[in-house]
Amino acid sequence: MTSLPEPSIGIIMGSDSDLPTMEAAIVVCERFAVPTEVAIISAHRTPDRMVSYAQNAHGRGLKVIIAGAGGAAHLPGMVAALTPLPVIGVPIPTRYLQGVDSLYSIVQMPNGIPVATVAIGNAHNAGLLAIQILASHQPDLLVKVQCYRHELTSKVMEKQVDLESLGYKEYLESMERK
């Protein structure tokens, strides 16, 4: 029997309705072949589970936790208060305030309990930030991050070549056709 590698990144969310947003972080971790665990952990509906998860995460081998939450968005901050690991908060867009409430909740942490916070709904960047944190101590992963950044540069430069050759009007029309 082959054992799976231990997860390095925990990706948690307050509700299953957050999964469509948080999927982007999962996909990023898969792209970089970094093992993750994904869990629904509500700060309000499963507080004992949240405490246990946060307090035991580092002992289970996790290195970073990405926590997505909407509304009151207490999950990232509460987890950060309970674990020595870096926590990255993802404000989930909400129906009435489009995630501004979530952003304010996550970003306004008191001194001593930091939560890195990405833009509203930007689990993709949360995944990348978690990968970069790991890469600071894993040379092979750092090379993958550098290659990814090179790919981003190449894509932008290809777009610039197209813009110059087509002119802005034709370029805009080609974007609309995509």
Tab-separated table of N, CA and C in Angstrom:
chain	number	residue	atom	x	y	z
A	1	MET	N	0.842	-1.187	0.000
A	1	MET	CA	0.000	0.000	0.000
A	1	MET	C	0.886	1.248	0.000
A	2	THR	N	0.626	2.159	-0.924
A	2	THR	CA	1.373	3.403	-1.027
A	2	THR	C	0.704	4.457	-0.165
A	3	SER	N	1.507	5.090	0.665
A	3	SER	CA	0.924	6.144	1.500
A	3	SER	C	1.028	7.480	0.778
A	4	LEU	N	0.019	8.294	0.967
A	4	LEU	CA	0.000	9.614	0.363
A	4	LEU	C	0.909	10.543	1.149
A	5	PRO	N	1.506	11.548	0.471
A	5	PRO	CA	2.346	12.495	1.204
A	5	PRO	C	1.515	13.299	2.209
A	6	GLU	N	2.141	13.635	3.300
A	6	GLU	CA	1.471	14.441	4.321
A	6	GLU	C	1.159	15.828	3.758
A	7	PRO	N	-0.018	16.346	4.027
A	7	PRO	CA	-0.339	17.685	3.523
A	7	PRO	C	0.514	18.759	4.193
A	8	SER	N	0.925	19.743	3.410
A	8	SER	CA	1.686	20.890	3.922
A	8	SER	C	0.804	22.107	4.122
A	9	ILE	N	-0.302	22.152	3.378
A	9	ILE	CA	-1.198	23.306	3.425
A	9	ILE	C	-2.595	22.830	3.788
A	10	GLY	N	-3.176	23.476	4.774
A	10	GLY	CA	-4.570	23.231	5.128
A	10	GLY	C	-5.427	24.311	4.492
A	11	ILE	N	-6.458	23.900	3.781
A	11	ILE	CA	-7.384	24.847	3.162
A	11	ILE	C	-8.741	24.621	3.818
A	12	ILE	N	-9.159	25.616	4.595
A	12	ILE	CA	-10.397	25.466	5.355
A	12	ILE	C	-11.357	26.598	5.006
A	13	MET	N	-12.635	26.305	5.223
A	13	MET	CA	-13.657	27.299	4.932
A	13	MET	C	-14.808	27.131	5.908
A	14	GLY	N	-15.540	28.202	6.123
A	14	GLY	CA	-16.623	28.196	7.088
A	14	GLY	C	-17.865	27.453	6.646
A	15	SER	N	-18.025	27.255	5.335
A	15	SER	CA	-19.244	26.635	4.814
A	15	SER	C	-18.942	26.006	3.462
A	16	ASP	N	-19.729	25.017	3.078
A	16	ASP	CA	-19.537	24.423	1.757
A	16	ASP	C	-19.841	25.420	0.647
A	17	SER	N	-20.617	26.454	0.940
A	17	SER	CA	-20.893	27.476	-0.071
A	17	SER	C	-19.637	28.288	-0.411
A	18	ASP	N	-18.591	28.171	0.412
A	18	ASP	CA	-17.322	28.860	0.154
A	18	ASP	C	-16.419	28.063	-0.789
A	19	LEU	N	-16.737	26.795	-1.005
A	19	LEU	CA	-15.873	25.930	-1.812
A	19	LEU	C	-15.663	26.433	-3.241
A	20	PRO	N	-16.679	26.940	-3.937
A	20	PRO	CA	-16.406	27.442	-5.287
A	20	PRO	C	-15.334	28.539	-5.316
A	21	THR	N	-15.286	29.373	-4.302
A	21	THR	CA	-14.236	30.393	-4.211
A	21	THR	C	-12.903	29.762	-3.844
A	22	MET	N	-12.914	28.888	-2.854
A	22	MET	CA	-11.679	28.297	-2.339
A	22	MET	C	-11.053	27.289	-3.301
A	23	GLU	N	-11.817	26.828	-4.270
A	23	GLU	CA	-11.288	25.877	-5.246
A	23	GLU	C	-10.030	26.414	-5.930
A	24	ALA	N	-9.961	27.713	-6.140
A	24	ALA	CA	-8.802	28.304	-6.807
A	24	ALA	C	-7.511	28.043	-6.027
A	25	ALA	N	-7.564	28.083	-4.707
A	25	ALA	CA	-6.373	27.780	-3.893
A	25	ALA	C	-5.985	26.308	-4.030
A	26	ILE	N	-6.974	25.444	-4.072
A	26	ILE	CA	-6.731	24.015	-4.231
A	26	ILE	C	-6.044	23.751	-5.569
A	27	VAL	N	-6.558	24.376	-6.623
A	27	VAL	CA	-6.001	24.197	-7.966
A	27	VAL	C	-4.549	24.672	-8.019
A	28	VAL	N	-4.247	25.802	-7.390
A	28	VAL	CA	-2.870	26.300	-7.368
A	28	VAL	C	-1.953	25.291	-6.687
A	29	CYS	N	-2.377	24.767	-5.557
A	29	CYS	CA	-1.556	23.788	-4.842
A	29	CYS	C	-1.351	22.531	-5.685
A	30	GLU	N	-2.391	22.112	-6.386
A	30	GLU	CA	-2.258	20.955	-7.276
A	30	GLU	C	-1.267	21.249	-8.393
A	31	ARG	N	-1.316	22.441	-8.943
A	31	ARG	CA	-0.382	22.814	-10.021
A	31	ARG	C	1.068	22.688	-9.565
A	32	PHE	N	1.333	23.070	-8.324
A	32	PHE	CA	2.692	23.010	-7.788
A	32	PHE	C	2.979	21.678	-7.089
A	33	ALA	N	2.033	20.746	-7.161
A	33	ALA	CA	2.174	19.404	-6.578
A	33	ALA	C	2.459	19.458	-5.080
A	34	VAL	N	1.794	20.369	-4.403
A	34	VAL	CA	1.925	20.484	-2.953
A	34	VAL	C	0.690	19.847	-2.323
A	35	PRO	N	0.887	18.828	-1.491
A	35	PRO	CA	-0.264	18.152	-0.873
A	35	PRO	C	-1.028	19.076	0.077
A	36	THR	N	-2.345	18.974	-0.007
A	36	THR	CA	-3.210	19.792	0.834
A	36	THR	C	-4.256	18.919	1.518
A	37	GLU	N	-4.887	19.490	2.514
A	37	GLU	CA	-6.110	18.916	3.060
A	37	GLU	C	-7.158	20.010	2.991
A	38	VAL	N	-8.387	19.610	2.741
A	38	VAL	CA	-9.481	20.568	2.587
A	38	VAL	C	-10.573	20.191	3.576
A	39	ALA	N	-11.063	21.195	4.315
A	39	ALA	CA	-12.065	20.899	5.341
A	39	ALA	C	-13.040	22.065	5.506
A	40	ILE	N	-14.270	21.721	5.877
A	40	ILE	CA	-15.278	22.705	6.258
A	40	ILE	C	-15.239	22.802	7.775
A	41	ILE	N	-14.885	23.980	8.254
A	41	ILE	CA	-14.749	24.208	9.693
A	41	ILE	C	-15.354	25.575	10.001
A	42	SER	N	-16.449	25.578	10.679
A	42	SER	CA	-17.130	26.828	10.987
A	42	SER	C	-16.732	27.339	12.372
A	43	ALA	N	-16.304	28.601	12.415
A	43	ALA	CA	-15.953	29.206	13.705
A	43	ALA	C	-17.166	29.284	14.628
A	44	HIS	N	-18.355	29.402	14.043
A	44	HIS	CA	-19.559	29.582	14.847
A	44	HIS	C	-20.362	28.302	15.062
A	45	ARG	N	-20.395	27.441	14.057
A	45	ARG	CA	-21.217	26.232	14.169
A	45	ARG	C	-20.432	25.007	14.646
A	46	THR	N	-19.111	25.016	14.471
A	46	THR	CA	-18.275	23.906	14.954
A	46	THR	C	-17.047	24.463	15.685
A	47	PRO	N	-17.260	25.250	16.730
A	47	PRO	CA	-16.125	25.900	17.395
A	47	PRO	C	-15.127	24.911	18.008
A	48	ASP	N	-15.602	23.799	18.564
A	48	ASP	CA	-14.669	22.828	19.145
A	48	ASP	C	-13.795	22.208	18.060
A	49	ARG	N	-14.383	21.917	16.908
A	49	ARG	CA	-13.620	21.382	15.780
A	49	ARG	C	-12.571	22.392	15.315
A	50	MET	N	-12.955	23.664	15.259
A	50	MET	CA	-12.023	24.709	14.848
A	50	MET	C	-10.842	24.797	15.812
A	51	VAL	N	-11.117	24.771	17.111
A	51	VAL	CA	-10.052	24.851	18.110
A	51	VAL	C	-9.112	23.660	17.969
A	52	SER	N	-9.659	22.483	17.863
A	52	SER	CA	-8.840	21.272	17.726
A	52	SER	C	-7.994	21.322	16.448
A	53	TYR	N	-8.616	21.698	15.346
A	53	TYR	CA	-7.898	21.778	14.072
A	53	TYR	C	-6.724	22.742	14.185
A	54	ALA	N	-6.987	23.942	14.658
A	54	ALA	CA	-5.949	24.980	14.735
A	54	ALA	C	-4.830	24.597	15.698
A	55	GLN	N	-5.185	24.067	16.858
A	55	GLN	CA	-4.169	23.731	17.852
A	55	GLN	C	-3.303	22.541	17.434
A	56	ASN	N	-3.827	21.649	16.630
A	56	ASN	CA	-3.092	20.444	16.254
A	56	ASN	C	-2.477	20.493	14.859
A	57	ALA	N	-2.725	21.551	14.109
A	57	ALA	CA	-2.281	21.628	12.713
A	57	ALA	C	-0.769	21.480	12.573
A	58	HIS	N	0.001	22.219	13.366
A	58	HIS	CA	1.456	22.143	13.221
A	58	HIS	C	1.987	20.777	13.639
A	59	GLY	N	1.372	20.155	14.622
A	59	GLY	CA	1.786	18.823	15.066
A	59	GLY	C	1.496	17.748	14.030
A	60	ARG	N	0.550	18.029	13.140
A	60	ARG	CA	0.221	17.083	12.068
A	60	ARG	C	1.038	17.335	10.818
A	61	GLY	N	1.917	18.339	10.859
A	61	GLY	CA	2.801	18.588	9.727
A	61	GLY	C	2.400	19.713	8.796
A	62	LEU	N	1.268	20.360	9.063
A	62	LEU	CA	0.912	21.500	8.220
A	62	LEU	C	1.922	22.617	8.426
A	63	LYS	N	2.132	23.393	7.363
A	63	LYS	CA	3.068	24.518	7.423
A	63	LYS	C	2.353	25.863	7.268
A	64	VAL	N	1.203	25.858	6.577
A	64	VAL	CA	0.440	27.078	6.302
A	64	VAL	C	-1.041	26.700	6.279
A	65	ILE	N	-1.882	27.623	6.743
A	65	ILE	CA	-3.329	27.423	6.664
A	65	ILE	C	-3.935	28.564	5.860
A	66	ILE	N	-4.764	28.203	4.894
A	66	ILE	CA	-5.556	29.174	4.146
A	66	ILE	C	-6.981	29.024	4.664
A	67	ALA	N	-7.554	30.127	5.138
A	67	ALA	CA	-8.898	30.083	5.723
A	67	ALA	C	-9.809	31.077	5.013
A	68	GLY	N	-10.862	30.557	4.404
A	68	GLY	CA	-11.832	31.406	3.728
A	68	GLY	C	-13.102	31.522	4.542
A	69	ALA	N	-13.622	32.744	4.623
A	69	ALA	CA	-14.858	32.953	5.373
A	69	ALA	C	-15.558	34.204	4.869
A	70	GLY	N	-16.874	34.182	4.962
A	70	GLY	CA	-17.673	35.327	4.557
A	70	GLY	C	-18.398	35.932	5.748
A	71	GLY	N	-19.048	37.044	5.506
A	71	GLY	CA	-19.821	37.696	6.567
A	71	GLY	C	-18.934	38.148	7.714
A	72	ALA	N	-19.231	37.665	8.911
A	72	ALA	CA	-18.436	38.022	10.084
A	72	ALA	C	-16.991	37.573	9.929
A	73	ALA	N	-16.776	36.516	9.159
A	73	ALA	CA	-15.438	36.045	8.768
A	73	ALA	C	-14.476	35.860	9.942
A	74	HIS	N	-14.927	35.229	10.998
A	74	HIS	CA	-14.090	35.028	12.169
A	74	HIS	C	-13.108	33.878	12.027
A	75	LEU	N	-13.328	32.970	11.095
A	75	LEU	CA	-12.496	31.772	10.992
A	75	LEU	C	-10.997	32.068	10.861
A	76	PRO	N	-10.551	32.908	9.924
A	76	PRO	CA	-9.105	33.130	9.818
A	76	PRO	C	-8.484	33.694	11.097
A	77	GLY	N	-9.131	34.667	11.693
A	77	GLY	CA	-8.587	35.278	12.903
A	77	GLY	C	-8.569	34.342	14.096
A	78	MET	N	-9.622	33.589	14.272
A	78	MET	CA	-9.674	32.646	15.390
A	78	MET	C	-8.637	31.540	15.219
A	79	VAL	N	-8.487	31.045	13.995
A	79	VAL	CA	-7.475	30.016	13.741
A	79	VAL	C	-6.082	30.598	14.001
A	80	ALA	N	-5.841	31.820	13.539
A	80	ALA	CA	-4.537	32.460	13.775
A	80	ALA	C	-4.253	32.612	15.264
A	81	ALA	N	-5.295	32.858	16.060
A	81	ALA	CA	-5.115	33.000	17.510
A	81	ALA	C	-4.751	31.679	18.172
A	82	LEU	N	-5.052	30.569	17.496
A	82	LEU	CA	-4.885	29.247	18.107
A	82	LEU	C	-3.720	28.434	17.549
A	83	THR	N	-3.033	28.933	16.516
A	83	THR	CA	-1.953	28.175	15.904
A	83	THR	C	-0.714	29.047	15.737
A	84	PRO	N	0.477	28.444	15.791
A	84	PRO	CA	1.689	29.219	15.514
A	84	PRO	C	1.986	29.328	14.018
A	85	LEU	N	1.184	28.686	13.185
A	85	LEU	CA	1.416	28.682	11.741
A	85	LEU	C	0.950	29.975	11.092
A	86	PRO	N	1.523	30.324	9.936
A	86	PRO	CA	0.980	31.459	9.189
A	86	PRO	C	-0.414	31.123	8.674
A	87	VAL	N	-1.305	32.091	8.763
A	87	VAL	CA	-2.679	31.936	8.287
A	87	VAL	C	-2.922	33.001	7.220
A	88	ILE	N	-3.488	32.547	6.112
A	88	ILE	CA	-3.846	33.446	5.025
A	88	ILE	C	-5.366	33.483	4.949
A	89	GLY	N	-5.945	34.663	5.099
A	89	GLY	CA	-7.391	34.811	5.073
A	89	GLY	C	-7.897	35.180	3.690
A	90	VAL	N	-8.954	34.510	3.282
A	90	VAL	CA	-9.616	34.816	2.011
A	90	VAL	C	-11.017	35.342	2.329
A	91	PRO	N	-11.255	36.638	2.109
A	91	PRO	CA	-12.602	37.169	2.297
A	91	PRO	C	-13.516	36.636	1.187
A	92	ILE	N	-14.575	35.961	1.579
A	92	ILE	CA	-15.515	35.389	0.621
A	92	ILE	C	-16.564	36.440	0.259
A	93	PRO	N	-16.830	36.627	-1.033
A	93	PRO	CA	-17.881	37.579	-1.413
A	93	PRO	C	-19.225	37.188	-0.792
A	94	THR	N	-19.957	38.182	-0.336
A	94	THR	CA	-21.259	37.952	0.284
A	94	THR	C	-22.362	38.598	-0.553
A	95	ARG	N	-23.568	38.171	-0.312
A	95	ARG	CA	-24.711	38.615	-1.113
A	95	ARG	C	-24.945	40.127	-1.009
A	96	TYR	N	-24.925	40.658	0.188
A	96	TYR	CA	-25.334	42.046	0.363
A	96	TYR	C	-24.193	43.052	0.339
A	97	LEU	N	-23.046	42.674	0.829
A	97	LEU	CA	-21.931	43.625	0.885
A	97	LEU	C	-20.764	43.215	-0.011
A	98	GLN	N	-20.953	42.223	-0.853
A	98	GLN	CA	-19.969	41.763	-1.831
A	98	GLN	C	-18.611	41.386	-1.228
A	99	GLY	N	-18.566	41.108	0.044
A	99	GLY	CA	-17.337	40.664	0.685
A	99	GLY	C	-16.567	41.746	1.412
A	100	VAL	N	-17.038	42.991	1.337
A	100	VAL	CA	-16.357	44.071	2.052
A	100	VAL	C	-16.397	43.807	3.549
A	101	ASP	N	-17.527	43.295	4.028
A	101	ASP	CA	-17.638	42.954	5.450
A	101	ASP	C	-16.611	41.890	5.832
A	102	SER	N	-16.451	40.897	4.993
A	102	SER	CA	-15.489	39.828	5.243
A	102	SER	C	-14.063	40.376	5.248
A	103	LEU	N	-13.755	41.220	4.270
A	103	LEU	CA	-12.428	41.823	4.177
A	103	LEU	C	-12.089	42.604	5.443
A	104	TYR	N	-13.005	43.468	5.855
A	104	TYR	CA	-12.755	44.265	7.059
A	104	TYR	C	-12.551	43.383	8.286
A	105	SER	N	-13.343	42.342	8.404
A	105	SER	CA	-13.221	41.450	9.547
A	105	SER	C	-11.851	40.774	9.585
A	106	ILE	N	-11.399	40.298	8.439
A	106	ILE	CA	-10.138	39.546	8.397
A	106	ILE	C	-8.928	40.462	8.519
A	107	VAL	N	-8.980	41.606	7.886
A	107	VAL	CA	-7.803	42.470	7.844
A	107	VAL	C	-7.581	43.240	9.154
A	108	GLN	N	-8.609	43.384	9.967
A	108	GLN	CA	-8.503	44.177	11.193
A	108	GLN	C	-8.104	43.347	12.411
A	109	MET	N	-7.048	42.578	12.296
A	109	MET	CA	-6.586	41.759	13.422
A	109	MET	C	-5.789	42.613	14.407
A	110	PRO	N	-5.886	42.272	15.695
A	110	PRO	CA	-5.139	43.041	16.698
A	110	PRO	C	-3.642	42.721	16.633
A	111	ASN	N	-2.845	43.640	17.149
A	111	ASN	CA	-1.398	43.409	17.206
A	111	ASN	C	-1.098	42.073	17.864
A	112	GLY	N	-0.153	41.366	17.302
A	112	GLY	CA	0.282	40.098	17.872
A	112	GLY	C	-0.347	38.873	17.235
A	113	ILE	N	-1.446	39.043	16.541
A	113	ILE	CA	-2.132	37.912	15.895
A	113	ILE	C	-2.368	38.274	14.423
A	114	PRO	N	-1.324	38.189	13.591
A	114	PRO	CA	-1.498	38.582	12.194
A	114	PRO	C	-2.208	37.519	11.362
A	115	VAL	N	-2.936	37.996	10.369
A	115	VAL	CA	-3.500	37.153	9.322
A	115	VAL	C	-3.153	37.840	8.010
A	116	ALA	N	-2.411	37.147	7.151
A	116	ALA	CA	-2.170	37.680	5.815
A	116	ALA	C	-3.518	37.652	5.104
A	117	THR	N	-3.856	38.709	4.399
A	117	THR	CA	-5.174	38.799	3.780
A	117	THR	C	-5.028	39.124	2.302
A	118	VAL	N	-5.758	38.385	1.477
A	118	VAL	CA	-5.760	38.646	0.035
A	118	VAL	C	-7.040	39.395	-0.331
A	119	ALA	N	-7.152	39.759	-1.578
A	119	ALA	CA	-8.332	40.490	-2.040
A	119	ALA	C	-9.588	39.635	-1.926
A	120	ILE	N	-10.714	40.273	-1.921
A	120	ILE	CA	-12.004	39.593	-1.817
A	120	ILE	C	-12.116	38.540	-2.912
A	121	GLY	N	-12.349	37.310	-2.489
A	121	GLY	CA	-12.547	36.207	-3.421
A	121	GLY	C	-11.290	35.696	-4.102
A	122	ASN	N	-10.132	36.190	-3.737
A	122	ASN	CA	-8.905	35.837	-4.455
A	122	ASN	C	-8.167	34.665	-3.805
A	123	ALA	N	-8.803	33.517	-3.784
A	123	ALA	CA	-8.177	32.309	-3.241
A	123	ALA	C	-6.980	31.889	-4.083
A	124	HIS	N	-6.962	32.262	-5.354
A	124	HIS	CA	-5.815	31.962	-6.211
A	124	HIS	C	-4.540	32.560	-5.609
A	125	ASN	N	-4.599	33.852	-5.256
A	125	ASN	CA	-3.427	34.484	-4.653
A	125	ASN	C	-3.104	33.900	-3.282
A	126	ALA	N	-4.110	33.478	-2.551
A	126	ALA	CA	-3.854	32.831	-1.258
A	126	ALA	C	-3.060	31.552	-1.472
A	127	GLY	N	-3.438	30.771	-2.491
A	127	GLY	CA	-2.694	29.560	-2.815
A	127	GLY	C	-1.264	29.869	-3.197
A	128	LEU	N	-1.076	30.894	-4.032
A	128	LEU	CA	0.281	31.274	-4.435
A	128	LEU	C	1.114	31.745	-3.244
A	129	LEU	N	0.511	32.527	-2.359
A	129	LEU	CA	1.235	33.000	-1.182
A	129	LEU	C	1.655	31.826	-0.298
A	130	ALA	N	0.769	30.868	-0.113
A	130	ALA	CA	1.116	29.684	0.679
A	130	ALA	C	2.267	28.919	0.026
A	131	ILE	N	2.233	28.784	-1.287
A	131	ILE	CA	3.305	28.110	-2.019
A	131	ILE	C	4.619	28.866	-1.830
A	132	GLN	N	4.577	30.185	-1.929
A	132	GLN	CA	5.795	30.978	-1.752
A	132	GLN	C	6.349	30.859	-0.334
A	133	ILE	N	5.482	30.782	0.648
A	133	ILE	CA	5.954	30.592	2.027
A	133	ILE	C	6.711	29.270	2.128
A	134	LEU	N	6.143	28.212	1.576
A	134	LEU	CA	6.827	26.910	1.583
A	134	LEU	C	8.120	26.964	0.778
A	135	ALA	N	8.091	27.652	-0.354
A	135	ALA	CA	9.250	27.717	-1.247
A	135	ALA	C	10.443	28.418	-0.604
A	136	SER	N	10.186	29.249	0.387
A	136	SER	CA	11.303	29.934	1.047
A	136	SER	C	12.229	28.953	1.759
A	137	HIS	N	11.758	27.708	1.957
A	137	HIS	CA	12.576	26.681	2.610
A	137	HIS	C	12.699	25.407	1.782
A	138	GLN	N	12.189	25.445	0.550
A	138	GLN	CA	12.242	24.275	-0.325
A	138	GLN	C	12.767	24.704	-1.693
A	139	PRO	N	14.067	24.509	-1.942
A	139	PRO	CA	14.669	24.983	-3.190
A	139	PRO	C	13.982	24.469	-4.459
A	140	ASP	N	13.517	23.223	-4.464
A	140	ASP	CA	12.854	22.701	-5.668
A	140	ASP	C	11.527	23.421	-5.924
A	141	LEU	N	10.819	23.751	-4.879
A	141	LEU	CA	9.570	24.486	-5.022
A	141	LEU	C	9.847	25.930	-5.436
A	142	LEU	N	10.922	26.503	-4.933
A	142	LEU	CA	11.306	27.865	-5.315
A	142	LEU	C	11.566	27.939	-6.822
A	143	VAL	N	12.197	26.926	-7.384
A	143	VAL	CA	12.436	26.885	-8.832
A	143	VAL	C	11.099	26.864	-9.579
A	144	LYS	N	10.148	26.091	-9.082
A	144	LYS	CA	8.816	26.051	-9.715
A	144	LYS	C	8.142	27.418	-9.666
A	145	VAL	N	8.276	28.128	-8.548
A	145	VAL	CA	7.688	29.464	-8.428
A	145	VAL	C	8.362	30.410	-9.428
A	146	GLN	N	9.671	30.314	-9.545
A	146	GLN	CA	10.382	31.174	-10.491
A	146	GLN	C	9.956	30.871	-11.934
A	147	CYS	N	9.762	29.608	-12.263
A	147	CYS	CA	9.295	29.224	-13.600
A	147	CYS	C	7.887	29.776	-13.846
A	148	TYR	N	7.035	29.686	-12.844
A	148	TYR	CA	5.672	30.223	-12.953
A	148	TYR	C	5.723	31.724	-13.239
A	149	ARG	N	6.554	32.438	-12.515
A	149	ARG	CA	6.671	33.881	-12.723
A	149	ARG	C	7.178	34.188	-14.140
A	150	HIS	N	8.110	33.371	-14.623
A	150	HIS	CA	8.622	33.543	-15.986
A	150	HIS	C	7.491	33.331	-17.006
A	151	GLU	N	6.637	32.338	-16.753
A	151	GLU	CA	5.490	32.098	-17.639
A	151	GLU	C	4.562	33.314	-17.674
A	152	LEU	N	4.332	33.924	-16.510
A	152	LEU	CA	3.487	35.120	-16.466
A	152	LEU	C	4.088	36.235	-17.316
A	153	THR	N	5.392	36.432	-17.185
A	153	THR	CA	6.084	37.458	-17.968
A	153	THR	C	5.955	37.175	-19.456
A	154	SER	N	6.157	35.931	-19.840
A	154	SER	CA	6.073	35.556	-21.253
A	154	SER	C	4.685	35.812	-21.823
A	155	LYS	N	3.654	35.485	-21.056
A	155	LYS	CA	2.277	35.708	-21.524
A	155	LYS	C	2.000	37.186	-21.755
A	156	VAL	N	2.478	38.034	-20.851
A	156	VAL	CA	2.266	39.472	-21.011
A	156	VAL	C	3.024	39.981	-22.239
A	157	MET	N	4.234	39.504	-22.422
A	157	MET	CA	5.017	39.954	-23.571
A	157	MET	C	4.388	39.494	-24.889
A	158	GLU	N	3.796	38.299	-24.917
A	158	GLU	CA	3.089	37.825	-26.107
A	158	GLU	C	1.896	38.729	-26.416
A	159	LYS	N	1.188	39.142	-25.386
A	159	LYS	CA	0.055	40.046	-25.570
A	159	LYS	C	0.522	41.401	-26.112
A	160	GLN	N	1.661	41.862	-25.637
A	160	GLN	CA	2.199	43.134	-26.121
A	160	GLN	C	2.539	43.043	-27.603
A	161	VAL	N	3.133	41.937	-28.027
A	161	VAL	CA	3.458	41.739	-29.448
A	161	VAL	C	2.173	41.768	-30.278
A	162	ASP	N	1.129	41.070	-29.798
A	162	ASP	CA	-0.152	41.067	-30.507
A	162	ASP	C	-0.750	42.468	-30.575
A	163	LEU	N	-0.699	43.206	-29.478
A	163	LEU	CA	-1.240	44.564	-29.445
A	163	LEU	C	-0.522	45.452	-30.461
A	164	GLU	N	0.794	45.349	-30.496
A	164	GLU	CA	1.572	46.167	-31.428
A	164	GLU	C	1.270	45.798	-32.879
A	165	SER	N	1.103	44.511	-33.154
A	165	SER	CA	0.883	44.094	-34.546
A	165	SER	C	-0.552	44.343	-35.012
A	166	LEU	N	-1.521	44.227	-34.114
A	166	LEU	CA	-2.925	44.391	-34.495
A	166	LEU	C	-3.430	45.822	-34.364
A	167	GLY	N	-2.865	46.577	-33.459
A	167	GLY	CA	-3.415	47.879	-33.100
A	167	GLY	C	-4.483	47.668	-32.031
A	168	TYR	N	-4.777	48.713	-31.292
A	168	TYR	CA	-5.644	48.522	-30.136
A	168	TYR	C	-7.076	48.132	-30.496
A	169	LYS	N	-7.637	48.678	-31.588
A	169	LYS	CA	-9.027	48.370	-31.936
A	169	LYS	C	-9.193	46.900	-32.306
A	170	GLU	N	-8.321	46.414	-33.174
A	170	GLU	CA	-8.415	45.011	-33.584
A	170	GLU	C	-8.096	44.078	-32.404
A	171	TYR	N	-7.173	44.513	-31.563
A	171	TYR	CA	-6.835	43.707	-30.376
A	171	TYR	C	-8.055	43.576	-29.463
A	172	LEU	N	-8.756	44.688	-29.225
A	172	LEU	CA	-9.962	44.647	-28.396
A	172	LEU	C	-11.014	43.728	-29.007
A	173	GLU	N	-11.184	43.812	-30.325
A	173	GLU	CA	-12.142	42.933	-30.994
A	173	GLU	C	-11.751	41.465	-30.828
A	174	SER	N	-10.460	41.177	-30.920
A	174	SER	CA	-10.012	39.783	-30.742
A	174	SER	C	-10.245	39.307	-29.308
A	175	MET	N	-10.161	40.218	-28.348
A	175	MET	CA	-10.429	39.857	-26.952
A	175	MET	C	-11.908	39.517	-26.773
A	176	GLU	N	-12.778	40.273	-27.444
A	176	GLU	CA	-14.216	40.027	-27.334
A	176	GLU	C	-14.611	38.681	-27.932
A	177	ARG	N	-13.875	38.236	-28.953
A	177	ARG	CA	-14.162	36.951	-29.600
A	177	ARG	C	-13.723	35.768	-28.742
A	178	LYS	N	-12.844	35.999	-27.788
A	178	LYS	CA	-12.322	34.897	-26.957
A	178	LYS	C	-13.303	34.472	-25.914
